[in-house]
Amino acid sequence: MRVQVVIVGSGPAGLLLGQLLHLSGIEAVILEHRSKDHVLGRIRAGVLEQGAVEMLERAKVASRLHAEGLIHSGFDVLFGGIRHRIDLRGLAGKNVIVYGQTEITRDLMDAREAAGARTVYETDWVSIHDFDADRPTVRYCKDGRETEIACDFIAGCDGFHGVCRRSIPASAISCFERVYPFGWLGVLSDTPPISEELIYVNHERGFALCSMRSRTRSRYYVQCTLSEQVDEWPDERFWDELRLRLDTTSAEKLVTGPSIEKSIAPLRSFVAEPMRFGRLFLAGDAAHIVPPTGAKGLNLAASDVHYLSIALAEYYASGAQQGLDTYSERALKRVWQAERFSWWMTHLLHRFPEAGAFGDKVQRAELQYLVGSNAARISLAENYVGLPY
Ligand code: FAD
Ligand code: DHB
């Protein structure tokens, strides 16, 4: 079997790349380790930058996003019991759209099926070979049968724990990492959101975030320790803890209900450089992780795919190599901007066990500077809505 591009992983990066390649007439197969239902069941990102929305428009999968997505022109930062609004539209001239990653995944899977493009779910033992030479191959096992695919390029869109990055010789890749000493406990519930806009909370008891998926579905997070388990957090305990981290007015408005999903995510900053090795290109979480505080992970996956899809389309249209040769450098420039912002926002809003009294005072001063300085608020707003591609 032979295709032009093998994409490993059917998260947002792999699916979006597959759709854009299909629209450019490039044949790609996606290999996904999990089942379709499992991929659709993962609750993750919720905030989309305009650049990512434009990508989904280019991919012709944005009609439901425009019908159901919620346009947000600002969010609140809550500290010391007071909410301060960051006016994204006023400060940075752009909005963000709240639309769940699950819905984007569903829209992309539907488009892929309608186009008759191939995804092989529940593949085992995916391995990639000869990607430093002209004729790469990918092998996998499905229902006990082994298959080998020859291709021109491999797109490693298989997330942080995937096989592609790990297949690059250690001498050819540099990794930069920061692991944070806490996680996010997230709850999804069919209850109306506490507010029209998101609230990012800095509290003595730890960070909290009030987000949403629709006008009737809420998504909340509280900072937790790395040793905590989901089953130590029955719904009542979660709601009580969240309420304690809110201001009085918001706490009174909180509508609670049974959780329909509850999970703990560790926080990490990570970048692997370069993002290309021969005919293997890494995109999305396979190459980099940001802590979720700045809402950048999914948006970065989209920007990688933007550069990679254009480079591949140019290559197949005219033989031009320049886009492929500059992919890693261009993508990494944006990646490091998002890394810096997510790292900064994580430090601004979380309780760090090692910070001590001095660290807490400096953090409070930084928050006060932010709400008091127009320049600081513009910087936050510009980074949050996303830098141009
Ligand atoms: P993934 O979504 O991880 O997809 C990788 C795929 O590859 C998976 O389907 C996996 O099963 C598959 N795979 C792995 N190994 C193999 C293998 N060996 N063979 C075949 N397939 C394999 N980002 C934002 O932009 N905004 C937000 O608001 C936001 N909030 C978040 C909140 C939380 C709690 C979390 C955890 C993340 C959040 N993110 C957010 C980050 C965002 O979800 C990720 O950055 C995004 O999913 C990255 O997409 P991806 O396609 O690169 O990787
Ligand atoms: C959501 C997640 C984030 O990390 C964030 O910064 C904003 C919203 C969410 O899941 O809704």
Coordinates of C-alpha atoms and ligand atoms in Angstrom, one line a residue:
M1 CA 0.0 0.0 0.0
R2 CA 1.2 3.5 -0.8
V3 CA -0.1 7.0 0.0
Q4 CA 1.4 10.4 -0.2
V5 CA 1.2 11.3 3.6
V6 CA 0.6 9.1 6.6
I7 CA -0.7 11.0 9.6
V8 CA -0.3 9.4 13.0
G9 CA -3.0 10.5 15.5
S10 CA -6.5 11.7 15.0
G11 CA -6.6 14.5 17.5
P12 CA -7.3 18.0 16.2
A13 CA -3.9 18.3 14.6
G14 CA -4.1 15.1 12.6
L15 CA -7.8 15.6 11.6
L16 CA -7.3 19.2 10.6
L17 CA -4.2 18.3 8.5
G18 CA -6.0 15.4 6.9
Q19 CA -8.9 17.7 5.9
L20 CA -6.7 20.4 4.5
L21 CA -4.6 17.9 2.5
H22 CA -7.8 16.3 1.2
L23 CA -9.0 19.8 -0.1
S24 CA -5.6 20.2 -1.8
G25 CA -6.0 16.9 -3.5
I26 CA -3.3 15.2 -1.4
E27 CA -4.0 11.6 -0.3
A28 CA -3.5 10.9 3.4
V29 CA -4.4 8.1 5.7
I30 CA -4.8 8.6 9.5
L31 CA -3.7 5.9 11.9
E32 CA -5.3 6.2 15.4
H33 CA -4.4 4.1 18.4
R34 CA -7.8 4.6 20.1
S35 CA -11.4 4.0 19.1
K36 CA -13.5 6.7 17.5
D37 CA -15.7 6.9 20.6
H38 CA -12.7 7.2 22.9
V39 CA -11.3 10.1 20.9
L40 CA -14.8 11.8 20.9
G41 CA -15.2 11.2 24.7
R42 CA -12.1 13.2 25.7
I43 CA -13.0 16.6 27.2
R44 CA -10.3 19.1 26.6
A45 CA -10.0 22.6 25.2
G46 CA -12.7 25.1 24.9
V47 CA -11.3 28.5 23.7
L48 CA -10.5 29.2 20.0
E49 CA -8.5 32.1 18.7
Q50 CA -9.6 33.8 15.5
G51 CA -6.6 32.3 13.6
A52 CA -7.8 28.8 14.5
V53 CA -11.4 29.7 13.5
E54 CA -10.1 30.8 10.1
M55 CA -8.3 27.5 9.7
L56 CA -11.5 25.6 10.4
E57 CA -13.2 27.9 7.8
R58 CA -10.5 27.1 5.3
A59 CA -11.1 23.4 6.1
K60 CA -14.8 23.9 5.4
V61 CA -15.9 22.6 8.8
A62 CA -16.9 25.9 10.5
S63 CA -20.7 26.0 9.9
R64 CA -21.7 24.4 13.2
L65 CA -18.9 26.4 15.0
H66 CA -20.5 29.6 13.7
A67 CA -24.0 28.5 14.6
E68 CA -23.3 27.2 18.1
G69 CA -19.9 28.7 19.2
L70 CA -20.1 31.5 21.8
I71 CA -18.3 34.8 20.9
H72 CA -16.4 36.1 23.9
S73 CA -15.1 39.7 23.8
G74 CA -13.6 39.6 27.3
F75 CA -13.0 37.6 30.5
D76 CA -12.6 38.3 34.2
V77 CA -9.5 37.9 36.4
L78 CA -10.6 37.5 40.1
F79 CA -8.3 38.1 43.0
G80 CA -8.7 39.6 46.5
G81 CA -12.4 39.0 46.1
I82 CA -12.8 41.4 43.2
R83 CA -13.4 40.7 39.5
H84 CA -11.5 42.7 36.9
R85 CA -12.6 42.5 33.3
I86 CA -10.1 42.1 30.5
D87 CA -11.8 43.6 27.5
L88 CA -10.3 41.6 24.6
R89 CA -12.1 43.4 21.9
G90 CA -11.3 46.9 23.3
L91 CA -7.7 46.1 24.1
A92 CA -6.6 43.8 21.2
G93 CA -9.4 44.3 18.6
K94 CA -10.3 40.6 18.5
N95 CA -12.7 38.1 20.2
V96 CA -12.3 34.4 21.0
I97 CA -14.9 31.7 20.4
V98 CA -15.9 29.2 23.0
Y99 CA -16.5 25.9 21.2
G100 CA -15.5 22.5 22.6
Q101 CA -12.6 20.5 21.2
T102 CA -14.9 17.5 21.2
E103 CA -17.2 19.4 18.7
I104 CA -14.3 20.3 16.5
T105 CA -13.2 16.7 16.5
R106 CA -16.7 15.6 15.6
D107 CA -17.0 18.1 12.7
L108 CA -13.7 17.1 11.3
M109 CA -14.5 13.3 11.6
D110 CA -17.8 13.9 9.8
A111 CA -16.1 15.8 7.0
R112 CA -13.5 13.1 6.7
E113 CA -16.2 10.4 6.4
A114 CA -18.2 12.4 3.9
A115 CA -15.0 12.8 1.8
G116 CA -14.4 9.1 1.9
A117 CA -11.0 9.7 3.4
R118 CA -9.5 6.8 5.4
T119 CA -8.9 6.6 9.1
V120 CA -7.8 3.4 10.7
Y121 CA -8.9 3.3 14.4
E122 CA -7.6 1.0 17.1
T123 CA -4.2 0.5 15.5
D124 CA -1.6 -1.2 17.6
W125 CA 2.2 -1.1 17.4
V126 CA 2.5 1.8 15.0
S127 CA 6.1 2.2 14.1
I128 CA 7.8 4.6 11.6
H129 CA 10.9 3.7 9.5
D130 CA 13.4 5.3 7.1
F131 CA 12.1 8.8 7.5
D132 CA 15.6 10.1 7.3
A133 CA 15.8 8.7 3.7
D134 CA 13.6 9.2 0.6
R135 CA 11.1 6.4 1.1
P136 CA 9.6 6.3 4.6
T137 CA 7.3 3.5 5.7
V138 CA 4.8 3.1 8.5
R139 CA 3.9 -0.2 10.0
Y140 CA 0.9 -1.0 12.2
C141 CA -1.1 -3.9 13.5
K142 CA -4.9 -4.0 13.3
D143 CA -7.0 -7.0 14.5
G144 CA -3.7 -9.0 14.7
R145 CA -2.8 -8.3 11.0
E146 CA 0.3 -6.4 10.2
T147 CA 0.3 -3.7 7.4
E148 CA 3.1 -1.6 5.9
I149 CA 2.4 1.7 4.2
A150 CA 5.0 3.4 2.0
C151 CA 4.7 7.2 1.8
D152 CA 6.4 10.4 0.9
F153 CA 6.0 12.1 4.3
I154 CA 4.9 11.2 7.9
A155 CA 3.0 13.7 10.0
G156 CA 3.5 13.0 13.7
C157 CA 0.3 14.3 15.2
D158 CA 0.2 11.7 18.0
G159 CA 0.3 13.9 21.0
F160 CA 2.7 14.0 23.9
H161 CA 2.8 10.3 24.6
G162 CA 2.9 9.3 20.9
V163 CA 5.5 7.2 19.0
C164 CA 6.8 9.7 16.4
R165 CA 8.8 12.1 18.6
R166 CA 10.3 9.1 20.4
S167 CA 11.5 7.6 17.1
I168 CA 13.8 10.5 16.4
P169 CA 17.4 9.7 17.4
A170 CA 18.2 11.4 20.8
S171 CA 21.2 13.1 19.3
A172 CA 19.0 14.9 16.7
I173 CA 16.4 16.4 19.1
S174 CA 16.6 18.8 22.0
C175 CA 13.8 18.8 24.6
F176 CA 13.0 21.7 27.0
E177 CA 10.7 20.9 29.9
R178 CA 9.1 22.3 33.1
V179 CA 6.7 20.2 35.1
Y180 CA 4.5 22.1 37.5
P181 CA 3.9 20.9 41.1
F182 CA 0.1 20.7 40.7
G183 CA -2.8 19.7 38.3
W184 CA -6.2 20.8 37.3
L185 CA -9.3 18.9 38.4
G186 CA -12.0 19.5 35.8
V187 CA -15.8 19.0 36.0
L188 CA -18.3 19.2 33.2
S189 CA -21.9 19.6 34.2
D190 CA -25.2 20.3 32.5
T191 CA -25.8 23.5 34.5
P192 CA -26.0 27.1 33.2
P193 CA -22.6 28.9 33.4
I194 CA -22.0 31.1 36.4
S195 CA -21.3 34.1 34.1
E196 CA -21.5 35.2 30.5
E197 CA -17.7 35.2 30.3
L198 CA -14.9 33.1 31.7
I199 CA -13.5 33.8 35.1
Y200 CA -9.8 33.1 35.9
V201 CA -9.4 33.0 39.7
N202 CA -6.3 33.5 41.9
H203 CA -7.1 32.5 45.4
E204 CA -5.2 31.6 48.6
R205 CA -6.6 28.1 48.3
G206 CA -5.4 27.8 44.6
F207 CA -6.4 28.6 41.1
A208 CA -9.9 28.1 39.7
L209 CA -11.5 28.6 36.3
C210 CA -15.1 29.0 35.4
S211 CA -15.6 28.2 31.7
M212 CA -18.4 26.7 29.6
R213 CA -19.3 24.8 26.5
S214 CA -22.8 26.3 25.8
R215 CA -25.5 28.3 27.6
T216 CA -26.5 25.1 29.4
R217 CA -23.2 23.3 29.9
S218 CA -20.5 24.5 32.3
R219 CA -16.8 23.5 32.6
Y220 CA -15.0 24.3 35.9
Y221 CA -11.5 23.6 37.1
V222 CA -9.7 23.9 40.4
Q223 CA -6.0 23.6 41.1
C224 CA -5.3 20.3 43.0
T225 CA -2.1 18.5 44.1
L226 CA -0.5 15.9 42.0
S227 CA -1.2 13.1 44.6
E228 CA -5.0 13.6 44.5
Q229 CA -7.2 11.1 42.7
V230 CA -10.6 11.8 41.0
D231 CA -12.5 9.5 43.4
E232 CA -11.3 11.6 46.3
W233 CA -13.5 14.4 44.8
P234 CA -17.2 13.6 45.0
D235 CA -19.3 16.3 43.3
E236 CA -20.3 18.0 46.6
R237 CA -16.6 18.4 47.6
F238 CA -15.8 19.9 44.2
W239 CA -18.7 22.4 44.3
D240 CA -17.8 23.4 47.9
E241 CA -14.2 24.0 47.0
L242 CA -15.0 26.0 43.9
R243 CA -17.4 28.2 45.8
L244 CA -14.7 28.9 48.4
R245 CA -12.4 30.3 45.7
L246 CA -15.1 32.6 44.2
D247 CA -16.2 36.1 45.2
T248 CA -19.5 36.3 47.2
T249 CA -21.7 37.4 44.3
S250 CA -20.4 34.7 41.9
A251 CA -20.6 32.1 44.6
E252 CA -24.2 32.9 45.1
K253 CA -24.9 32.5 41.4
L254 CA -23.2 29.1 41.1
V255 CA -25.7 26.5 39.9
T256 CA -24.5 23.0 40.8
G257 CA -25.5 19.6 39.5
P258 CA -24.2 16.1 38.8
S259 CA -20.9 16.0 37.0
I260 CA -21.0 14.3 33.6
E261 CA -17.2 14.2 33.4
K262 CA -14.5 14.6 36.0
S263 CA -10.7 14.3 35.4
I264 CA -7.3 15.5 36.6
A265 CA -4.8 16.9 34.1
P266 CA -1.1 17.5 35.2
L267 CA 0.5 20.8 34.0
R268 CA 3.6 20.8 31.9
S269 CA 5.6 23.1 29.6
F270 CA 7.5 21.2 26.9
V271 CA 9.2 21.9 23.6
A272 CA 11.0 19.5 21.3
E273 CA 13.3 21.1 18.7
P274 CA 13.5 20.8 15.7
M275 CA 9.9 19.8 14.6
R276 CA 11.2 18.2 11.4
F277 CA 13.5 15.2 11.0
G278 CA 14.0 14.2 7.4
R279 CA 10.5 13.3 6.1
L280 CA 8.9 13.3 9.5
F281 CA 7.1 16.4 10.6
L282 CA 5.8 16.8 14.2
A283 CA 2.7 18.9 14.8
G284 CA 0.6 19.8 17.9
D285 CA 1.2 18.2 21.3
A286 CA 3.6 15.7 19.8
A287 CA 6.1 18.6 19.6
H288 CA 5.1 20.8 22.4
I289 CA 2.9 21.1 25.5
V290 CA 1.7 24.3 27.3
P291 CA 0.0 24.4 30.7
P292 CA -3.7 25.0 29.9
T293 CA -3.9 28.3 31.7
G294 CA -3.5 30.5 28.5
A295 CA -5.8 28.3 26.4
K296 CA -3.1 27.8 23.8
G297 CA -2.6 24.1 23.2
L298 CA -5.3 23.5 20.6
N299 CA -4.6 26.8 19.0
L300 CA -0.9 26.0 18.6
A301 CA -1.8 22.6 17.0
A302 CA -3.9 24.6 14.5
S303 CA -1.0 27.0 13.7
D304 CA 1.4 24.2 13.2
V305 CA -1.0 22.6 10.8
H306 CA -1.4 25.9 9.0
Y307 CA 2.3 26.0 8.2
L308 CA 2.6 22.3 7.4
S309 CA -0.5 22.1 5.2
I310 CA 0.6 25.0 3.1
A311 CA 4.2 23.6 2.8
L312 CA 2.9 20.2 1.6
A313 CA 0.4 21.8 -0.8
E314 CA 3.2 23.9 -2.4
Y315 CA 5.5 20.8 -2.6
Y316 CA 2.9 18.7 -4.4
A317 CA 1.8 21.6 -6.7
S318 CA 5.3 22.8 -7.8
G319 CA 8.0 20.7 -6.1
A320 CA 8.9 23.7 -3.9
Q321 CA 10.8 22.7 -0.8
Q322 CA 11.1 26.0 0.9
G323 CA 7.9 25.7 3.0
L324 CA 9.0 22.3 4.2
D325 CA 12.6 23.5 4.9
T326 CA 11.3 26.5 7.0
Y327 CA 8.4 24.7 8.7
S328 CA 10.2 24.0 12.0
E329 CA 11.7 27.4 12.4
R330 CA 8.4 29.2 11.6
A331 CA 6.3 27.0 13.8
L332 CA 8.8 27.2 16.7
K333 CA 8.8 30.9 16.7
R334 CA 5.1 30.9 17.5
V335 CA 5.4 28.0 19.8
W336 CA 7.9 29.8 22.1
Q337 CA 5.6 32.9 22.2
A338 CA 2.8 30.7 23.4
E339 CA 5.1 28.9 25.8
R340 CA 6.2 32.2 27.3
F341 CA 2.6 33.4 27.7
S342 CA 1.2 30.2 29.2
W343 CA 4.1 30.0 31.6
W344 CA 3.5 33.6 32.7
M345 CA -0.2 33.2 33.1
T346 CA 0.3 30.0 35.1
H347 CA 2.7 31.8 37.4
L348 CA 0.3 34.7 37.7
L349 CA -2.7 32.7 38.8
H350 CA -1.6 29.5 40.6
R351 CA -0.4 28.9 44.1
F352 CA 3.1 27.5 44.0
P353 CA 4.0 25.5 47.1
E354 CA 7.6 26.7 47.0
A355 CA 6.7 30.4 46.5
G356 CA 6.6 31.4 50.2
A357 CA 5.4 34.7 51.6
F358 CA 7.7 36.7 49.4
G359 CA 6.5 34.9 46.2
D360 CA 2.9 35.5 47.2
K361 CA 3.5 39.2 47.7
V362 CA 5.2 39.5 44.3
Q363 CA 2.4 37.6 42.7
R364 CA -0.2 40.0 44.2
A365 CA 1.9 43.0 43.1
E366 CA 2.0 41.5 39.5
L367 CA -1.9 41.2 39.6
Q368 CA -2.3 44.7 40.8
Y369 CA 0.1 46.0 38.1
L370 CA -1.9 44.1 35.5
V371 CA -5.2 45.6 36.3
G372 CA -3.7 49.1 36.9
S373 CA -1.6 49.3 33.7
N374 CA -3.1 49.7 30.3
A375 CA 0.1 48.4 28.7
A376 CA 0.0 45.2 30.8
R377 CA -3.7 44.6 30.0
I378 CA -3.0 45.1 26.3
S379 CA -0.2 42.6 26.4
L380 CA -2.4 40.0 28.2
A381 CA -5.2 40.6 25.7
E382 CA -3.0 40.5 22.6
N383 CA -1.4 37.2 23.7
Y384 CA -4.8 35.7 24.7
V385 CA -6.5 36.4 21.4
G386 CA -3.4 35.1 19.6
L387 CA -0.6 36.6 17.5
P388 CA -1.0 36.6 13.7
Y389 CA 0.3 33.5 11.8
Ligands
FAD1 P1 -4.1 15.0 20.9 O1 -5.4 15.7 21.0 O2 -3.4 14.5 22.1 O3 -4.2 13.9 19.8 C1 -3.2 12.9 19.6 C2 -3.9 11.6 19.1 O4 -2.8 10.7 18.7 C3 -4.8 11.0 20.1 O5 -6.0 10.7 19.5 C4 -4.0 9.7 20.5 O6 -4.9 8.7 20.9 C5 -3.3 9.4 19.2 N1 -2.0 8.6 19.4 C6 -1.2 8.6 20.4 N2 -0.2 7.7 20.3 C7 -0.5 7.1 19.1 C8 0.2 6.0 18.4 N3 1.3 5.5 18.9 N4 -0.4 5.6 17.3 C9 -1.5 6.1 16.8 N5 -2.2 7.1 17.4 C10 -1.7 7.6 18.6 N6 -6.0 24.0 24.3 C11 -6.5 25.2 23.9 O7 -6.1 25.7 22.8 N7 -7.5 25.9 24.6 C12 -8.0 25.4 25.7 O8 -8.9 26.0 26.3 C13 -7.4 24.2 26.3 N8 -7.8 23.6 27.4 C14 -7.3 22.4 27.8 C15 -7.8 21.9 29.0 C16 -7.3 20.7 29.5 C17 -7.9 20.1 30.8 C18 -6.4 19.9 28.7 C19 -5.8 18.6 29.2 C20 -5.9 20.5 27.5 C21 -6.4 21.7 27.1 N9 -5.9 22.3 25.9 C22 -6.4 23.5 25.5 C23 -4.9 21.6 25.1 C24 -5.4 20.8 23.9 O9 -6.5 20.0 24.3 C25 -4.3 20.0 23.2 O10 -3.3 20.9 22.9 C26 -4.8 19.4 21.9 O11 -5.6 18.3 22.1 C27 -3.6 19.0 21.0 O12 -4.1 18.3 19.8 P2 -3.2 17.2 19.1 O13 -4.0 16.7 18.0 O14 -1.8 17.7 18.9 O15 -3.0 16.0 20.2
DHB2 C1 -10.9 26.1 29.1 C2 -9.6 25.5 29.3 C3 -8.6 26.4 29.4 O1 -7.4 25.9 29.6 C4 -8.8 27.8 29.4 O2 -7.7 28.6 29.6 C5 -10.0 28.3 29.2 C6 -11.1 27.4 29.0 C7 -12.0 25.1 28.9 O3 -11.8 23.9 29.0 O4 -13.2 25.6 28.7

